[in-house]
Amino acid sequence: MKKHLKPSDMAMSADCLCPIESGDLSPLPFPYEDFNSRTISPLNPEKVKNLETSLDNTLAVGIPKPASKEEEEVLIRQFLCGLKKLFEKENNWTFLQQLLLSMEHCAKCQTCSEACPVYEMSGKKDIYRPMFRAEVLRRIYNKYLKPGGKITARLTGGIDLNWTTVARLAELSYRCTLCRRCAMACPIGVDNGLITHEIRKLFSQEMGISPKELHEKGTIQHLRVGSSTGMNPLGAKDSIEFIQEEMEEITGYKVEIPWDVEGADILLIHNAGEIISWPENVGAFAIIFQAAGLSWTLSSETAGYDAVNYGVWYDDVQLSRVALRHADIARRLKVKKIVVGECGHAHKALIETADRILTGEINIPRESALVTLEDIVLGGKLQLDPRRNDFPVTLHDPCNYVRLMGIVEPQRRILRKIAPRFREMTPHGVDNYCCGGGSGFAIMSGYNFAEWRNLVSSRKKFLQILNAFENESQAAPKYVCAPCSNCKGAIRDILSYYHAGERSSLYYGGLVELIVNAMESMKKPIIHFGDQPSWT
Amino acid sequence: MGFYIFSYFCAFIFLAAVACRVYRQLTLPVHLRWEIYPVQHEPTDKLVHGGSYMEDLNWWEKKLKSSLFNELKYMAPEILLLRGLWKENRSLWWVSFPFHFGLYLMIATFALLILHALLVLGGGEAYVAGGVIGALLGGLIVFMGWTGLILGVVGSFGTLFRRLADPALRAYSSFPDYFNILLVSFFFLSAFIACLLVDPLLIGAKAYVFGLLTGGRSLNAYAPAESVFGGAAILLASALAAYVPLTHMSHMFMKFFFYHKIKWDDAPNLRGGGIEDDILKNLRLKPTWNAKHIAADGRKSWADLASSAPKETK
Ligand code: SF4
Ligand code: SF4
């Protein structure tokens, strides 16, 4: 295997361009050294025999191999056609300026590489350098779409465009969490995360190629059935009814969750994954909003009870469709504002990115739940006893609303008030590291991709969590507060993969659970560490 | 005269290329928001932690605050001292800073040389004969010129060495990357040698710039080609001016757009505002994406597609 892979090597014939081998990954400390020799389990040859698997040890998209040379050529032509459209305002007004600037000004200084947790934790594999995939795209564009490109490519560094290059590039666009830490570090401002995003769009919008968790089971199902979880409105109402009962059982506090209240001040939209995987989060929101006397509602309309918008990661048209649906539901309910629950990408999609899609009467004001919660907690609307949260707490910063939206302090001001043993990770705030589940990875687990995520993209976050609690005994229960559904999913998976519950007594949950846990009106705690209640 | 014609030609290319780049940026459609925090024009209470106005309850009911002072406080060390690189990639900063600062000082020296030429033209013999302003300006030109040349030589050859010696940089470098650095290095080197050997007080440089402003009428009858290195420096400086805006090195001024149009572009779209007008224009554009779920046919607009449900899955 070559020591340093160059962008032109993407066209090279090899069964696996960049394998991750035992001992390659960045080492973990005690008591996790046994994972240091662990590598990704091989793909099942039966399952992948018709798929393009020649990039690394895993698969996120799983692109079928073309059946013939002709089909291969058609696909390459489609790719080039899509690439051209990325540079046309009719097709890509949404990100044209960002793309042009980033494509034209990279100085190849590699500063971005040091900022990327995937690159660092992979043991510095070249293909995971932020600028690697950008440079592949740049070279293809310069050679195949710019006038005279085939001649200048001899000097500027060419690349051969074959089906392998195209398929590997599609896969490689799903080895980056779009955390944009690299863009923050770039001394010029070049955004390799953006270029990855554009590559994903090209494949989805032109060629219909995307991971099924994001598309078929994601945005398509969301728009058709009502939620990317597959839950229809009836199912959502049933589940919420169940949550109401559960909450009373768990905390001894009776809560009523309002549906479709026209003219309410707030339409609260959760990531529907919470309803299924973390019902206590939905229940905790209801308890807080009710106790604070807020006028609020949930919506039972198709897509109105699921804030996710996977389009923000791979497809601008799907992004717009979902955002429009959310905003229109709020318009019809005549609410004053939409409040987005603990879901980072939903924040970014609906509050920030879609801000320049929503016009006129569907441009309904949108706010982060963290801001609403801060007003409740710091405004003295609840009676709180922080001693109930007398255990070590650290905070994960979801990239989507921290680095990418500047919502940094409300959650901290809350924690300082309710969690006396709160401590920061290093680094934190806008300098944070991604949970490793960003850009859809948290919900992508086909083939052996979840293993790649746990071992590579989430590794840095795991190290940060361990470091945050390094002065605590392994046996003391500790709480990782992750106020974002996808981050929570990724953190749940790393804690389980590394047996961190058993080995370091690590637990995780959202922010609202900590608030409810500290509410004096709760007869019983909402947070438990295994079978143990957090207070008695 | 050939030197002057070449310099005029390069100046023309420089102006045209810069104008084209800037014009294209200014006429691009408004895009979706894609900022990264900290956004440096936020008021200090937000900026200290990288916060935004979206941290405030009902932010749309309040007047948004922005601080030009905070922005300038960030931009000055970023542009002049490459603060970002110092923070993120210290080992590269040691060569990149002298490289860039050397270039800045060359630009500043050139500006002073123009000022000098204008004063000569305006004040004539009286100015040339001496006086405090003339002496100060002359001293400043010599100081800036020499500092810039020394930094430039160190920085440009250092950058070249780094690119060759570091396998990670070498693996991603192609001919133009080396060519660009070599062009700058040779300019610095030839100008440095010219000053060292024949023109330590930059009298020749003054004469040439005066000549540039007067259609080739050189002050003190200076002929640049008399010194091979002086001539080379003039040719390379002119070529560099024309060449930089044609390459990725235009980041020196295009950085403005990176920051103001993307990283810090947090302007919200308010009902009835200018951004909304631009968005409505964009929503009338007709895409031609081919995937079936998009259902674009070149006749339907973005607004049509966004408000429709996907019929096909692929
Ligand atoms: S993207 Fe920025 S940091 Fe990365 S190599 Fe290019 S110029 Fe350097
Ligand atoms: S966006 Fe994040 S994961 Fe992707 S290349 Fe940049 S730093 Fe790495």
mmCIF file of N, CA, C and O in Angstrom, chain B residues 6-39:
data_model
loop_
_atom_site.group_PDB
_atom_site.id
_atom_site.type_symbol
_atom_site.label_atom_id
_atom_site.label_comp_id
_atom_site.label_asym_id
_atom_site.label_seq_id
_atom_site.Cartn_x
_atom_site.Cartn_y
_atom_site.Cartn_z
ATOM 1 N N PHE B 6 5.239 46.852 -20.688
ATOM 2 C CA PHE B 6 4.920 45.589 -20.028
ATOM 3 C C PHE B 6 4.190 45.850 -18.702
ATOM 4 O O PHE B 6 3.193 45.202 -18.375
ATOM 5 N N SER B 7 4.679 46.807 -17.940
ATOM 6 C CA SER B 7 4.041 47.121 -16.653
ATOM 7 C C SER B 7 2.616 47.620 -16.852
ATOM 8 O O SER B 7 1.706 47.241 -16.108
ATOM 9 N N TYR B 8 2.416 48.476 -17.858
ATOM 10 C CA TYR B 8 1.052 48.966 -18.115
ATOM 11 C C TYR B 8 0.132 47.794 -18.482
ATOM 12 O O TYR B 8 -1.009 47.711 -18.027
ATOM 13 N N PHE B 9 0.658 46.918 -19.298
ATOM 14 C CA PHE B 9 -0.129 45.767 -19.747
ATOM 15 C C PHE B 9 -0.529 44.921 -18.512
ATOM 16 O O PHE B 9 -1.687 44.532 -18.352
ATOM 17 N N CYS B 10 0.437 44.678 -17.645
ATOM 18 C CA CYS B 10 0.164 43.862 -16.447
ATOM 19 C C CYS B 10 -0.824 44.572 -15.528
ATOM 20 O O CYS B 10 -1.689 43.930 -14.924
ATOM 21 N N ALA B 11 -0.675 45.881 -15.417
ATOM 22 C CA ALA B 11 -1.603 46.627 -14.562
ATOM 23 C C ALA B 11 -3.023 46.508 -15.114
ATOM 24 O O ALA B 11 -3.998 46.359 -14.360
ATOM 25 N N PHE B 12 -3.115 46.535 -16.421
ATOM 26 C CA PHE B 12 -4.436 46.398 -17.042
ATOM 27 C C PHE B 12 -5.034 45.021 -16.724
ATOM 28 O O PHE B 12 -6.196 44.901 -16.329
ATOM 29 N N ILE B 13 -4.208 43.974 -16.873
ATOM 30 C CA ILE B 13 -4.695 42.622 -16.573
ATOM 31 C C ILE B 13 -5.120 42.542 -15.108
ATOM 32 O O ILE B 13 -6.155 41.977 -14.770
ATOM 33 N N PHE B 14 -4.301 43.135 -14.250
ATOM 34 C CA PHE B 14 -4.611 43.107 -12.815
ATOM 35 C C PHE B 14 -5.988 43.717 -12.560
ATOM 36 O O PHE B 14 -6.846 43.110 -11.924
ATOM 37 N N LEU B 15 -6.178 44.919 -13.103
ATOM 38 C CA LEU B 15 -7.442 45.612 -12.845
ATOM 39 C C LEU B 15 -8.621 44.840 -13.424
ATOM 40 O O LEU B 15 -9.667 44.669 -12.781
ATOM 41 N N ALA B 16 -8.438 44.326 -14.632
ATOM 42 C CA ALA B 16 -9.538 43.606 -15.279
ATOM 43 C C ALA B 16 -9.861 42.327 -14.506
ATOM 44 O O ALA B 16 -11.036 42.011 -14.269
ATOM 45 N N ALA B 17 -8.833 41.607 -14.081
ATOM 46 C CA ALA B 17 -9.076 40.335 -13.389
ATOM 47 C C ALA B 17 -9.734 40.578 -12.033
ATOM 48 O O ALA B 17 -10.668 39.866 -11.657
ATOM 49 N N VAL B 18 -9.249 41.595 -11.316
ATOM 50 C CA VAL B 18 -9.862 41.894 -10.013
ATOM 51 C C VAL B 18 -11.323 42.305 -10.224
ATOM 52 O O VAL B 18 -12.229 41.838 -9.531
ATOM 53 N N ALA B 19 -11.537 43.155 -11.224
ATOM 54 C CA ALA B 19 -12.902 43.622 -11.484
ATOM 55 C C ALA B 19 -13.813 42.445 -11.821
ATOM 56 O O ALA B 19 -14.947 42.362 -11.328
ATOM 57 N N CYS B 20 -13.307 41.515 -12.644
ATOM 58 C CA CYS B 20 -14.129 40.352 -13.022
ATOM 59 C C CYS B 20 -14.483 39.529 -11.798
ATOM 60 O O CYS B 20 -15.632 39.142 -11.605
ATOM 61 N N ARG B 21 -13.493 39.249 -10.977
ATOM 62 C CA ARG B 21 -13.744 38.428 -9.784
ATOM 63 C C ARG B 21 -14.760 39.098 -8.861
ATOM 64 O O ARG B 21 -15.691 38.463 -8.379
ATOM 65 N N VAL B 22 -14.534 40.369 -8.610
ATOM 66 C CA VAL B 22 -15.416 41.075 -7.679
ATOM 67 C C VAL B 22 -16.819 41.192 -8.269
ATOM 68 O O VAL B 22 -17.823 40.945 -7.589
ATOM 69 N N TYR B 23 -16.878 41.518 -9.548
ATOM 70 C CA TYR B 23 -18.186 41.681 -10.198
ATOM 71 C C TYR B 23 -18.984 40.377 -10.113
ATOM 72 O O TYR B 23 -20.168 40.367 -9.795
ATOM 73 N N ARG B 24 -18.299 39.274 -10.360
ATOM 74 C CA ARG B 24 -19.001 37.994 -10.317
ATOM 75 C C ARG B 24 -19.558 37.730 -8.911
ATOM 76 O O ARG B 24 -20.704 37.317 -8.758
ATOM 77 N N GLN B 25 -18.771 38.025 -7.901
ATOM 78 C CA GLN B 25 -19.267 37.810 -6.535
ATOM 79 C C GLN B 25 -20.473 38.693 -6.238
ATOM 80 O O GLN B 25 -21.431 38.268 -5.617
ATOM 81 N N LEU B 26 -20.387 39.934 -6.709
ATOM 82 C CA LEU B 26 -21.463 40.871 -6.383
ATOM 83 C C LEU B 26 -22.759 40.533 -7.099
ATOM 84 O O LEU B 26 -23.835 40.935 -6.674
ATOM 85 N N THR B 27 -22.653 39.799 -8.213
ATOM 86 C CA THR B 27 -23.868 39.519 -8.973
ATOM 87 C C THR B 27 -24.397 38.097 -8.756
ATOM 88 O O THR B 27 -25.346 37.689 -9.418
ATOM 89 N N LEU B 28 -23.791 37.365 -7.844
ATOM 90 C CA LEU B 28 -24.303 36.019 -7.564
ATOM 91 C C LEU B 28 -25.626 36.121 -6.793
ATOM 92 O O LEU B 28 -25.837 37.072 -6.042
ATOM 93 N N PRO B 29 -26.486 35.137 -6.986
ATOM 94 C CA PRO B 29 -27.773 35.209 -6.266
ATOM 95 C C PRO B 29 -27.574 35.059 -4.756
ATOM 96 O O PRO B 29 -26.607 34.430 -4.324
ATOM 97 N N VAL B 30 -28.480 35.626 -3.992
ATOM 98 C CA VAL B 30 -28.403 35.454 -2.533
ATOM 99 C C VAL B 30 -28.547 33.953 -2.251
ATOM 100 O O VAL B 30 -29.291 33.249 -2.913
ATOM 101 N N HIS B 31 -27.751 33.483 -1.293
ATOM 102 C CA HIS B 31 -27.722 32.036 -1.045
ATOM 103 C C HIS B 31 -28.322 31.704 0.308
ATOM 104 O O HIS B 31 -28.636 32.606 1.096
ATOM 105 N N LEU B 32 -28.440 30.406 0.587
ATOM 106 C CA LEU B 32 -28.934 30.007 1.901
ATOM 107 C C LEU B 32 -27.874 30.340 2.952
ATOM 108 O O LEU B 32 -26.693 30.400 2.642
ATOM 109 N N ARG B 33 -28.326 30.525 4.167
ATOM 110 C CA ARG B 33 -27.374 30.926 5.213
ATOM 111 C C ARG B 33 -26.431 29.782 5.553
ATOM 112 O O ARG B 33 -26.812 28.619 5.550
ATOM 113 N N TRP B 34 -25.197 30.111 5.840
ATOM 114 C CA TRP B 34 -24.175 29.095 6.066
ATOM 115 C C TRP B 34 -23.067 29.680 6.933
ATOM 116 O O TRP B 34 -21.888 29.474 6.706
ATOM 117 N N GLU B 35 -23.486 30.434 7.948
ATOM 118 C CA GLU B 35 -22.464 31.104 8.753
ATOM 119 C C GLU B 35 -21.771 30.137 9.724
ATOM 120 O O GLU B 35 -22.271 29.042 9.987
ATOM 121 N N ILE B 36 -20.639 30.568 10.223
ATOM 122 C CA ILE B 36 -19.913 29.820 11.252
ATOM 123 C C ILE B 36 -19.590 30.786 12.386
ATOM 124 O O ILE B 36 -19.139 31.912 12.131
ATOM 125 N N TYR B 37 -19.815 30.333 13.596
ATOM 126 C CA TYR B 37 -19.571 31.205 14.749
ATOM 127 C C TYR B 37 -18.200 30.924 15.345
ATOM 128 O O TYR B 37 -17.722 29.802 15.256
ATOM 129 N N PRO B 38 -17.549 31.903 15.937
ATOM 130 C CA PRO B 38 -18.044 33.255 16.204
ATOM 131 C C PRO B 38 -18.161 34.116 14.942
ATOM 132 O O PRO B 38 -17.285 34.070 14.085
ATOM 133 N N VAL B 39 -19.260 34.874 14.917
ATOM 134 C CA VAL B 39 -19.449 35.884 13.875
ATOM 135 C C VAL B 39 -18.948 37.188 14.487
ATOM 136 O O VAL B 39 -19.480 37.652 15.504
#
